CSV table of C-alpha atoms and ligand atoms in Angstrom, one decimal:
chain,number,residue,atom,x,y,z
F,205,MET,CA,-5.0,-15.1,24.3
F,206,LYS,CA,-7.2,-14.1,21.4
F,207,LYS,CA,-6.6,-15.7,18.0
F,208,ILE,CA,-8.2,-15.6,14.6
F,209,VAL,CA,-8.7,-19.2,13.3
F,210,ILE,CA,-9.3,-19.8,9.6
F,211,ASN,CA,-10.0,-23.1,7.8
F,212,GLY,CA,-8.8,-22.2,4.4
F,213,GLY,CA,-10.0,-23.2,1.0
F,214,ASN,CA,-13.5,-21.6,0.7
F,215,ARG,CA,-14.0,-19.4,-2.4
F,216,LEU,CA,-15.1,-16.0,-1.3
F,217,HIS,CA,-18.3,-14.8,-2.9
F,218,GLY,CA,-20.9,-12.1,-2.4
F,219,SER,CA,-20.6,-8.4,-1.5
F,220,VAL,CA,-18.9,-6.4,1.2
F,221,CYS,CA,-19.2,-2.8,2.2
F,222,ILE,CA,-15.9,-1.0,2.6
F,223,SER,CA,-15.5,1.3,5.7
F,224,GLY,CA,-14.2,4.8,6.0
F,225,ALA,CA,-10.5,5.3,5.5
F,226,LYS,CA,-8.4,4.8,8.6
F,227,ASN,CA,-5.6,7.0,7.5
F,228,ALA,CA,-8.0,9.8,6.6
F,229,ALA,CA,-9.9,9.5,9.9
F,230,VAL,CA,-6.7,9.6,12.0
F,231,ALA,CA,-5.8,12.9,10.4
F,232,ILE,CA,-9.3,14.4,10.5
F,233,ILE,CA,-9.9,13.7,14.1
F,234,PRO,CA,-6.9,15.7,15.4
F,235,ALA,CA,-7.8,18.4,12.8
F,236,ILE,CA,-11.1,18.9,14.7
F,237,ILE,CA,-9.0,20.5,17.5
F,238,LEU,CA,-8.5,23.5,15.1
F,239,SER,CA,-12.2,24.1,14.8
F,240,ASP,CA,-14.2,26.8,16.6
F,241,GLY,CA,-17.4,24.8,16.3
F,242,VAL,CA,-19.0,21.3,16.4
F,243,CYS,CA,-17.9,18.8,13.7
F,244,ARG,CA,-20.0,15.9,12.6
F,245,ILE,CA,-18.0,13.2,10.9
F,246,GLU,CA,-19.7,10.5,8.9
F,247,ASN,CA,-18.3,7.2,7.6
F,248,ILE,CA,-15.8,7.0,10.5
F,249,PRO,CA,-14.4,3.4,10.8
F,250,ASN,CA,-15.1,1.8,14.1
F,251,ILE,CA,-11.5,0.6,14.7
F,252,MET,CA,-9.0,0.8,17.5
F,253,ASP,CA,-6.7,3.6,16.2
F,254,VAL,CA,-9.7,5.8,15.6
F,255,ASN,CA,-11.3,5.1,18.9
F,256,LEU,CA,-8.0,5.7,20.7
F,257,LEU,CA,-7.7,9.1,19.1
F,258,VAL,CA,-11.3,10.0,19.8
F,259,ASN,CA,-10.7,9.1,23.5
F,260,ILE,CA,-7.6,11.3,23.6
F,261,LEU,CA,-9.6,14.2,22.3
F,262,HIS,CA,-12.3,13.5,24.9
F,263,GLN,CA,-9.6,13.3,27.7
F,264,MET,CA,-8.4,16.7,26.5
F,265,GLY,CA,-11.8,18.2,27.0
F,266,ALA,CA,-13.7,17.7,23.8
F,267,ALA,CA,-17.4,16.7,24.0
F,268,VAL,CA,-18.0,13.5,21.9
F,269,ARG,CA,-21.4,12.2,20.9
F,270,ARG,CA,-21.8,9.0,19.0
F,271,ILE,CA,-24.7,9.4,16.6
F,272,ASP,CA,-24.5,5.9,15.2
F,273,LYS,CA,-21.8,3.3,14.5
F,274,SER,CA,-20.1,5.4,11.8
F,275,THR,CA,-21.1,9.0,12.8
F,276,LEU,CA,-19.6,11.1,15.6
F,277,GLU,CA,-20.1,14.6,16.7
F,278,ILE,CA,-17.1,16.2,18.3
F,279,ASP,CA,-17.2,19.7,20.0
F,280,PRO,CA,-13.5,20.7,20.6
F,281,ARG,CA,-14.3,24.1,22.1
F,282,ARG,CA,-13.4,23.0,25.7
F,283,ILE,CA,-9.9,21.8,24.7
F,284,ASN,CA,-7.8,24.5,26.4
F,285,SER,CA,-4.4,22.9,26.8
F,286,SER,CA,-1.6,22.3,24.3
F,287,PHE,CA,-0.3,19.4,26.4
F,288,ALA,CA,-1.1,15.7,25.6
F,289,ASN,CA,0.5,12.9,27.5
F,290,TYR,CA,-1.7,9.8,27.4
F,291,ASP,CA,-0.8,6.1,27.2
F,292,ALA,CA,-2.7,5.8,24.0
F,293,ILE,CA,-0.4,8.2,22.2
F,294,ARG,CA,2.6,5.8,22.6
F,295,LYS,CA,0.6,3.0,20.8
F,296,MET,CA,-0.1,4.7,17.6
F,297,ARG,CA,1.8,6.7,15.0
F,298,ALA,CA,-1.1,8.9,14.0
F,299,SER,CA,-1.0,10.5,17.4
F,300,CYS,CA,1.8,12.7,16.0
F,301,TYR,CA,-0.9,14.7,14.2
F,302,LEU,CA,-1.8,16.1,17.7
F,303,LEU,CA,1.5,18.0,17.3
F,304,GLY,CA,0.4,19.9,14.2
F,305,ALA,CA,-3.1,20.4,15.4
F,306,LEU,CA,-2.2,21.7,18.8
F,307,LEU,CA,0.5,23.8,17.4
F,308,GLY,CA,-1.9,25.3,14.8
F,309,LYS,CA,-4.4,26.0,17.6
F,310,PHE,CA,-2.2,27.2,20.5
F,311,SER,CA,1.1,28.2,18.7
F,312,GLU,CA,2.8,25.6,21.0
F,313,ALA,CA,2.4,21.9,21.8
F,314,GLU,CA,3.8,19.2,24.1
F,315,VAL,CA,2.9,15.7,23.1
F,316,ALA,CA,4.3,12.2,24.0
F,317,LEU,CA,6.4,10.6,21.4
F,318,PRO,CA,4.2,8.5,19.1
F,319,GLY,CA,4.3,4.7,18.6
F,320,GLY,CA,2.9,2.6,15.7
F,321,CYS,CA,3.9,-0.3,13.4
F,322,ASP,CA,7.6,-1.2,13.5
F,323,PHE,CA,9.0,-0.9,10.0
F,324,GLY,CA,12.5,0.1,11.2
F,325,VAL,CA,13.4,3.7,11.9
F,326,ARG,CA,10.4,6.1,11.7
F,327,PRO,CA,11.9,9.6,11.9
F,328,ILE,CA,9.8,12.8,12.2
F,329,ASP,CA,12.6,15.1,11.1
F,330,GLN,CA,10.5,16.3,8.1
F,331,HIS,CA,7.5,17.1,10.4
F,332,LEU,CA,9.8,19.2,12.6
F,333,LYS,CA,11.2,20.8,9.5
F,334,GLY,CA,7.7,21.9,8.5
F,335,PHE,CA,7.0,23.3,12.0
F,336,SER,CA,10.4,25.1,12.1
F,337,VAL,CA,9.7,26.9,8.8
F,338,LEU,CA,6.5,28.1,10.3
F,339,GLY,CA,8.4,29.5,13.3
F,340,ALA,CA,8.2,26.7,15.9
F,341,GLU,CA,11.3,25.5,17.7
F,342,ASN,CA,11.4,21.9,19.0
F,343,SER,CA,13.0,20.0,21.8
F,344,VAL,CA,12.6,16.5,23.1
F,345,SER,CA,12.9,15.5,26.7
F,346,GLY,CA,11.4,12.8,29.0
F,347,GLY,CA,9.6,11.1,26.0
F,348,MET,CA,7.8,14.3,25.1
F,349,ILE,CA,8.2,16.6,22.1
F,350,LYS,CA,7.8,20.3,22.8
F,351,LEU,CA,7.1,22.9,20.2
F,352,LYS,CA,7.2,26.6,20.9
F,353,SER,CA,6.6,29.7,18.7
F,354,ASN,CA,5.7,33.3,19.0
F,355,GLY,CA,2.8,32.9,16.6
F,356,LEU,CA,3.1,30.9,13.4
F,357,LYS,CA,3.9,32.5,10.1
F,358,GLY,CA,3.5,30.9,6.7
F,359,GLY,CA,6.6,29.8,4.8
F,360,HIS,CA,8.1,27.7,2.1
F,361,VAL,CA,8.5,24.1,3.1
F,362,TYR,CA,10.5,21.7,0.9
F,363,LEU,CA,10.2,18.1,2.1
F,364,ASP,CA,13.3,16.1,1.5
F,365,VAL,CA,11.3,12.9,1.4
F,366,VAL,CA,7.7,12.4,0.3
F,367,SER,CA,6.1,11.9,3.7
F,368,VAL,CA,2.4,11.6,4.3
F,369,GLY,CA,2.8,12.4,8.0
F,370,ALA,CA,5.0,15.5,7.4
F,371,THR,CA,2.6,16.8,4.7
F,372,ILE,CA,-0.4,16.4,7.0
F,373,ASN,CA,1.3,17.8,10.1
F,374,THR,CA,2.5,20.9,8.1
F,375,MET,CA,-1.0,21.4,6.7
F,376,LEU,CA,-2.5,21.2,10.3
F,377,ALA,CA,0.0,23.8,11.6
F,378,ALA,CA,-0.3,26.1,8.6
F,379,VAL,CA,-4.1,26.4,8.2
F,380,LYS,CA,-4.4,29.1,10.9
F,381,ALA,CA,-0.8,30.5,10.5
F,382,GLU,CA,-0.5,34.1,9.4
F,383,GLY,CA,0.1,34.4,5.6
F,384,LYS,CA,0.9,31.8,2.9
F,385,THR,CA,2.5,28.4,3.3
F,386,ILE,CA,3.7,26.3,0.3
F,387,ILE,CA,4.6,22.6,0.8
F,388,GLU,CA,6.7,21.3,-2.0
F,389,ASN,CA,7.3,17.6,-2.7
F,390,ALA,CA,4.1,17.0,-0.8
F,391,ALA,CA,2.5,13.5,-0.5
F,392,ARG,CA,-0.4,12.9,-2.8
F,393,GLU,CA,-2.2,10.1,-1.0
F,394,PRO,CA,-6.1,10.2,-1.0
F,395,HIS,CA,-6.1,10.8,2.7
F,396,VAL,CA,-4.0,14.0,2.2
F,397,VAL,CA,-6.7,15.2,-0.2
F,398,ASP,CA,-9.4,14.1,2.2
F,399,LEU,CA,-7.9,16.1,5.0
F,400,ALA,CA,-7.6,19.2,2.8
F,401,ASN,CA,-11.3,18.8,1.8
F,402,PHE,CA,-12.2,18.5,5.5
F,403,LEU,CA,-10.2,21.6,6.4
F,404,ASN,CA,-11.7,23.6,3.5
F,405,SER,CA,-15.2,22.5,4.6
F,406,MET,CA,-14.4,24.3,7.9
F,407,GLY,CA,-13.4,27.5,6.0
F,408,ALA,CA,-9.7,26.9,5.4
F,409,ASP,CA,-8.0,27.8,2.2
F,410,VAL,CA,-5.9,24.8,1.1
F,411,ARG,CA,-5.2,24.3,-2.6
F,412,GLY,CA,-3.3,21.8,-4.6
F,413,ALA,CA,-3.8,18.7,-2.4
F,414,GLY,CA,-3.4,15.6,-4.6
F,415,THR,CA,-0.5,17.3,-6.4
F,416,ASP,CA,3.1,17.7,-5.1
F,417,VAL,CA,2.6,21.4,-4.3
F,418,ILE,CA,0.1,22.4,-1.7
F,419,LYS,CA,-0.6,26.1,-1.1
F,420,ILE,CA,-2.3,27.2,2.1
F,421,ASN,CA,-3.5,30.7,2.9
F,422,GLY,CA,-3.9,31.0,6.7
F,423,VAL,CA,-7.3,31.9,8.0
F,424,LYS,CA,-8.2,33.2,11.5
F,425,HIS,CA,-11.2,31.0,12.3
F,426,LEU,CA,-12.4,27.5,11.3
F,427,ASN,CA,-16.1,26.7,11.6
F,428,GLY,CA,-17.8,23.5,12.6
F,429,THR,CA,-18.8,21.3,9.7
F,430,THR,CA,-20.4,18.0,8.6
F,431,TYR,CA,-18.0,15.9,6.6
F,432,THR,CA,-18.0,12.3,5.2
F,433,ILE,CA,-14.7,10.4,5.2
F,434,ILE,CA,-13.6,8.7,2.0
F,435,PRO,CA,-13.7,4.8,1.7
F,436,ASP,CA,-10.5,3.0,2.8
F,437,GLN,CA,-8.3,2.3,-0.1
F,438,ILE,CA,-6.2,-0.4,1.7
F,439,GLU,CA,-9.2,-2.2,3.3
F,440,ALA,CA,-10.7,-2.4,-0.2
F,441,GLY,CA,-7.3,-3.6,-1.6
F,442,THR,CA,-7.2,-6.3,1.1
F,443,TYR,CA,-10.6,-7.7,0.1
F,444,MET,CA,-9.6,-7.6,-3.5
F,445,ALA,CA,-6.5,-9.6,-2.7
F,446,ALA,CA,-8.6,-12.1,-0.7
F,447,ALA,CA,-11.0,-12.5,-3.6
F,448,ALA,CA,-8.1,-13.2,-5.9
F,449,ALA,CA,-6.4,-15.6,-3.4
F,450,THR,CA,-9.4,-17.7,-3.0
F,451,GLN,CA,-10.5,-17.8,-6.7
F,452,GLY,CA,-13.6,-15.9,-5.5
F,453,ASP,CA,-16.1,-13.5,-6.9
F,454,VAL,CA,-16.5,-10.5,-4.7
F,455,THR,CA,-18.1,-7.1,-5.1
F,456,LEU,CA,-16.8,-4.3,-3.0
F,457,LYS,CA,-19.3,-1.6,-2.3
F,458,ASN,CA,-18.5,2.0,-1.2
F,459,VAL,CA,-15.2,2.4,-3.0
F,460,ILE,CA,-13.5,5.1,-5.1
F,461,THR,CA,-12.2,3.1,-8.0
F,462,LYS,CA,-9.7,5.8,-8.9
F,463,HIS,CA,-8.0,5.2,-5.6
F,464,LEU,CA,-7.6,1.5,-6.4
F,465,GLU,CA,-6.1,1.9,-9.9
F,466,SER,CA,-2.6,0.7,-9.0
F,467,ILE,CA,-3.9,-2.3,-7.2
F,468,THR,CA,-6.4,-3.1,-10.0
F,469,ALA,CA,-3.6,-2.8,-12.5
F,470,LYS,CA,-1.4,-5.3,-10.6
F,471,LEU,CA,-4.3,-7.8,-10.1
F,472,ARG,CA,-5.1,-7.6,-13.8
F,473,GLU,CA,-1.5,-8.3,-14.6
F,474,MET,CA,-1.8,-11.4,-12.5
F,475,GLY,CA,-4.8,-12.6,-14.5
F,476,VAL,CA,-7.5,-11.5,-12.1
F,477,GLN,CA,-10.7,-10.0,-13.6
F,478,VAL,CA,-11.6,-6.6,-12.2
F,479,GLU,CA,-14.8,-4.8,-13.2
F,480,GLU,CA,-15.1,-1.1,-12.2
F,481,TYR,CA,-18.5,0.6,-11.6
F,482,ASP,CA,-19.4,4.0,-10.1
F,483,ASP,CA,-18.8,3.2,-6.5
F,484,CYS,CA,-18.2,-0.5,-6.5
F,485,ILE,CA,-15.8,-2.9,-7.9
F,486,ARG,CA,-16.1,-6.6,-8.7
F,487,VAL,CA,-13.1,-9.0,-8.5
F,488,CYS,CA,-13.3,-12.5,-9.9
F,489,SER,CA,-10.5,-15.0,-10.2
F,490,GLU,CA,-10.2,-18.4,-11.7
F,491,GLY,CA,-7.2,-20.7,-12.2
F,492,ARG,CA,-3.6,-20.0,-11.2
F,493,LEU,CA,-2.3,-16.4,-10.8
F,494,HIS,CA,0.5,-15.1,-13.0
F,495,ARG,CA,3.7,-13.9,-11.6
F,496,CYS,CA,4.6,-10.2,-11.7
F,497,ASN,CA,7.0,-7.7,-10.1
F,498,VAL,CA,5.9,-5.0,-7.7
F,499,LYS,CA,7.6,-1.9,-6.4
F,500,THR,CA,5.9,0.1,-3.7
F,501,MET,CA,6.0,3.9,-4.0
F,502,PRO,CA,4.2,7.0,-2.7
F,503,HIS,CA,0.8,7.6,-4.3
F,504,PRO,CA,-0.1,7.1,-7.2
F,505,GLY,CA,2.4,4.3,-7.1
F,506,PHE,CA,1.6,0.9,-5.7
F,507,PRO,CA,0.9,1.4,-1.9
F,508,THR,CA,3.3,0.0,0.6
F,509,ASP,CA,0.3,-0.8,2.8
F,510,MET,CA,-0.7,-3.4,0.2
F,511,GLN,CA,2.8,-4.9,-0.1
F,512,PRO,CA,2.3,-7.9,2.3
F,513,GLN,CA,-1.2,-8.8,0.8
F,514,ILE,CA,0.1,-8.8,-2.8
F,515,ALA,CA,3.2,-10.8,-1.7
F,516,VAL,CA,0.8,-13.5,-0.4
F,517,LEU,CA,-0.8,-13.7,-3.9
F,518,LEU,CA,2.6,-13.9,-5.5
F,519,SER,CA,3.6,-16.7,-3.2
F,520,VAL,CA,1.0,-18.9,-4.9
F,521,ALA,CA,1.4,-17.5,-8.4
F,522,ASP,CA,3.1,-19.2,-11.4
F,523,GLY,CA,6.8,-18.5,-11.5
F,524,THR,CA,9.2,-16.0,-9.8
F,525,SER,CA,8.1,-12.5,-8.7
F,526,ILE,CA,10.2,-9.7,-7.2
F,527,VAL,CA,8.7,-7.4,-4.6
F,528,THR,CA,10.7,-4.2,-3.9
F,529,GLU,CA,9.8,-2.1,-0.9
F,530,GLY,CA,10.3,1.5,-1.9
F,531,VAL,CA,9.0,3.3,1.1
F,532,TRP,CA,10.1,1.6,4.4
F,533,ASP,CA,13.4,0.2,5.4
F,534,ASN,CA,12.1,-2.9,7.0
F,535,ARG,CA,8.7,-4.1,5.9
F,536,PHE,CA,9.4,-7.8,5.3
F,537,LYS,CA,9.2,-9.1,8.9
F,538,TYR,CA,6.0,-11.0,8.1
F,539,ILE,CA,7.9,-13.1,5.5
F,540,ASP,CA,9.1,-15.5,8.2
F,541,GLU,CA,5.4,-16.1,9.1
F,542,LEU,CA,4.5,-16.7,5.5
F,543,LYS,CA,7.3,-19.2,5.2
F,544,ARG,CA,5.8,-21.1,8.1
F,545,MET,CA,2.8,-21.6,5.7
F,546,GLY,CA,5.1,-23.0,3.0
F,547,ALA,CA,5.9,-19.9,1.0
F,548,ASP,CA,9.2,-19.9,-0.8
F,549,VAL,CA,10.7,-16.4,-0.3
F,550,SER,CA,14.1,-15.0,0.1
F,551,VAL,CA,14.6,-11.4,1.3
F,552,ASP,CA,17.7,-9.3,0.7
F,553,GLY,CA,17.3,-5.8,2.3
F,554,LYS,CA,14.3,-4.1,0.6
F,555,VAL,CA,13.8,-6.9,-2.1
F,556,ALA,CA,11.9,-10.1,-1.7
F,557,VAL,CA,12.2,-12.8,-4.4
F,558,ILE,CA,9.1,-15.0,-4.3
F,559,GLN,CA,9.0,-18.4,-6.0
F,560,GLY,CA,5.3,-19.4,-6.3
F,561,VAL,CA,4.3,-22.7,-4.7
F,562,ASP,CA,1.3,-24.8,-5.5
F,563,THR,CA,-0.5,-24.0,-2.3
F,564,LEU,CA,0.0,-22.5,1.2
F,565,LYS,CA,-0.6,-24.8,4.2
F,566,GLY,CA,-2.3,-23.6,7.4
F,567,ALA,CA,0.0,-23.0,10.4
F,568,PRO,CA,0.2,-21.0,13.6
F,569,VAL,CA,1.4,-17.5,12.7
F,570,LYS,CA,1.7,-14.0,14.1
F,571,ALA,CA,0.4,-10.6,12.9
F,572,THR,CA,3.7,-8.8,13.1
F,573,ASP,CA,2.0,-5.5,12.3
F,574,LEU,CA,-1.4,-4.2,10.9
F,575,ARG,CA,-1.0,-5.0,7.1
F,576,ALA,CA,1.1,-8.1,7.9
F,577,GLY,CA,-1.8,-9.3,9.9
F,578,ALA,CA,-4.2,-8.7,7.1
F,579,ALA,CA,-1.8,-10.6,4.8
F,580,MET,CA,-1.9,-13.6,7.2
F,581,ILE,CA,-5.7,-13.6,6.9
F,582,VAL,CA,-5.5,-13.6,3.1
F,583,ALA,CA,-2.9,-16.4,3.3
F,584,GLY,CA,-5.1,-18.4,5.7
F,585,LEU,CA,-8.1,-18.0,3.5
F,586,SER,CA,-6.3,-19.5,0.5
F,587,ALA,CA,-4.3,-22.2,2.4
F,588,GLN,CA,-5.1,-25.8,2.9
F,589,GLY,CA,-5.9,-26.6,6.5
F,590,THR,CA,-6.1,-24.4,9.6
F,591,THR,CA,-4.3,-21.2,10.3
F,592,TYR,CA,-4.1,-19.6,13.8
F,593,ILE,CA,-3.2,-15.9,13.8
F,594,GLU,CA,-1.9,-14.4,17.1
F,595,ASP,CA,-1.5,-10.8,18.0
F,596,THR,CA,-4.7,-9.9,16.4
F,597,ASP,CA,-4.8,-6.5,18.1
F,598,HIS,CA,-2.7,-5.2,15.2
F,599,ILE,CA,-5.4,-6.2,12.8
F,600,GLU,CA,-8.2,-4.6,14.8
F,601,ARG,CA,-6.3,-1.3,14.7
F,602,GLY,CA,-7.2,-0.9,11.1
F,603,TYR,CA,-9.9,-3.3,9.9
F,604,GLU,CA,-13.5,-2.8,11.0
F,605,ASP,CA,-15.5,-6.1,11.7
F,606,VAL,CA,-12.8,-8.0,9.8
F,607,VAL,CA,-14.0,-11.5,11.0
F,608,GLU,CA,-17.7,-10.7,10.4
F,609,LYS,CA,-17.0,-9.3,6.9
F,610,PHE,CA,-14.9,-12.3,5.7
F,611,ALA,CA,-17.4,-14.7,7.2
F,612,SER,CA,-20.2,-13.0,5.3
F,613,LEU,CA,-18.3,-13.7,2.1
F,614,GLY,CA,-18.3,-17.4,3.0
F,615,ALA,CA,-14.9,-17.7,4.8
F,616,ASP,CA,-14.6,-20.2,7.6
F,617,ILE,CA,-13.1,-17.7,10.1
F,618,ARG,CA,-13.7,-17.2,13.8
F,619,VAL,CA,-12.1,-15.7,16.9
F,620,VAL,CA,-11.1,-18.0,19.7
F,621,TYR,CA,-9.1,-17.7,23.0
F,622,THR,CA,-6.1,-20.0,23.5
F,623,ASP,CA,-8.2,-22.3,25.6
F,624,ASP,CA,-10.1,-22.7,22.4
F,625,THR,CA,-13.3,-21.4,23.7
F,626,VAL,CA,-15.2,-20.0,20.7
F,627,VAL,CA,-16.1,-16.4,21.7
F,628,GLN,CA,-17.3,-15.2,18.3
F,629,ARG,CA,-18.5,-17.1,15.3
F,630,ALA,CA,-19.7,-14.6,12.7
D,288,LIG,C1,1.7,6.9,6.6
D,288,LIG,O1,2.7,6.7,7.6
D,288,LIG,C2,0.7,5.8,6.9
D,288,LIG,N1,0.2,6.0,8.3
D,288,LIG,C3,1.3,4.4,6.8
D,288,LIG,O2,0.3,3.5,6.9
D,288,LIG,C4,1.9,4.3,5.4
D,288,LIG,O3,2.7,3.1,5.3
D,288,LIG,C5,2.9,5.5,5.1
D,288,LIG,O4,2.2,6.7,5.3
D,288,LIG,C6,3.4,5.5,3.7
D,288,LIG,O5,2.3,5.5,2.8
D,288,LIG,C7,-0.8,6.9,8.5
D,288,LIG,O6,-1.3,7.5,7.6
D,288,LIG,C8,-1.3,7.0,9.9
D,288,LIG,P1,5.6,8.6,5.8
D,288,LIG,P2,3.8,7.9,7.8
D,288,LIG,O7,5.9,9.8,6.6
D,288,LIG,O8,3.1,9.2,7.6
D,288,LIG,C9,10.4,8.6,5.8
D,288,LIG,C10,-0.9,1.6,7.6
D,288,LIG,O9,-0.6,0.4,7.5
D,288,LIG,N2,10.3,9.8,6.7
D,288,LIG,O10,4.9,8.9,4.5
D,288,LIG,O11,4.4,7.6,9.1
D,288,LIG,C11,10.0,7.3,6.5
D,288,LIG,O12,11.0,6.8,7.2
D,288,LIG,C12,0.2,2.6,8.0
D,288,LIG,O13,-2.0,2.0,7.6
D,288,LIG,C13,11.4,10.5,7.0
D,288,LIG,O14,12.6,10.2,6.6
D,288,LIG,O15,4.8,7.6,6.6
D,288,LIG,C14,9.5,6.5,5.3
D,288,LIG,O16,10.7,5.9,4.8
D,288,LIG,C15,1.4,2.0,8.5
D,288,LIG,N3,11.3,11.6,7.8
D,288,LIG,C16,9.0,7.5,4.3
D,288,LIG,O17,9.5,8.8,4.7
D,288,LIG,C17,10.1,12.0,8.3
D,288,LIG,O18,10.0,13.0,9.0
D,288,LIG,C18,7.5,7.6,4.2
D,288,LIG,O19,7.0,7.8,5.5
D,288,LIG,C19,9.0,11.3,7.9
D,288,LIG,C20,9.1,10.2,7.1
């Protein structure tokens, strides 16, 4: 079994380049299905979720050419079926975007039910609501979701909850629908805006992305395009947290500082020095972190995908902090792992009360999901002694070259198999 092994205590220093945003890439790749031409996508992160999606498109008939590590050319013109039932779909939540994209292209779709991180119930009722307003009926049988319509027509979609997935799926279905679609109570995440920019670069007419009302005028054709994906907000936040946890001095290159504002504000509240430049950010920390309270919310609130990493920082901060999860029902599974490292945390439903301890101590732990795994790395880097992280697949789903990047910042981190053969020392 593969494990990440960290000997903690090294102060991180130097600079690291942030990759393209996973959650933008996993929306943009299915959106390519809608195009009538070749799409060249730059700044694509080389991570498992993205590669699985690219493979699915390839299996569906798209021609895929890798130009270099972060650039792909995808020609979707040979995709001629609205049916997608591949093993990879059941591994990842983002595969549900195939529903919106195939529906938008063929006015019908049949896609295997998506998988993804386990944060409790992950309904798609709001996605189906969007499709239904546009004229698509749905049914579920044999693990497949089926959507049928007699041609999509624009409509007024009011989302009952702010959902990134439902906003994106409705956008995908609406860009080529006849007439105007309005999405109210839309998600405002940077990746929603990036998808809108990508669609517009193909000739779509999407306005208002980044606000809670998105207006889409359907168009008949979408052209091929060249598009550069935004930097990953959460990868950046994770390296910021790691710099703070190790009392380091790290410069992150290729970031959009505006996307990091809520994370920057919390780190500053904790006594971390954050300097913002045009497309980079420097994070320096000395001495003990201050306690603070954090509540996760849809953008521009503090991102739920940074909740585990910030909780690690608070577990070694002065005093008692309260972390409230405002998006998911069950996103504290990793706390049991953190407790193995000596953290003092009690969880009641969606609230974690964290009493800062002097230091975490290395231990064998599991990556219970993607960001939980990232948090275990941050914890391991700051801990005394050795941390062994299992189930590293979760981490590879969303972090490009994570071991190499941390090692380049001075971390003592490597990958081993359980027989302790070192397979990679970056
Ligand atoms: C996206 O998931 C992200 N995934 C998640 O990031 C992120 O945690 C989440 O948004 C919130 O920011 C991708 O972009 C691929 P939602 P998504 O629909 O779209 C409820 C990571 O670590 N809801 O915004 O699945 C839902 O239960 C991942 O990178 C409904 O009730 O999240 C949740 O409480 C993990 N009905 C809330 O809305 C629906 O139909 C927000 O979910 C849909 C959602």
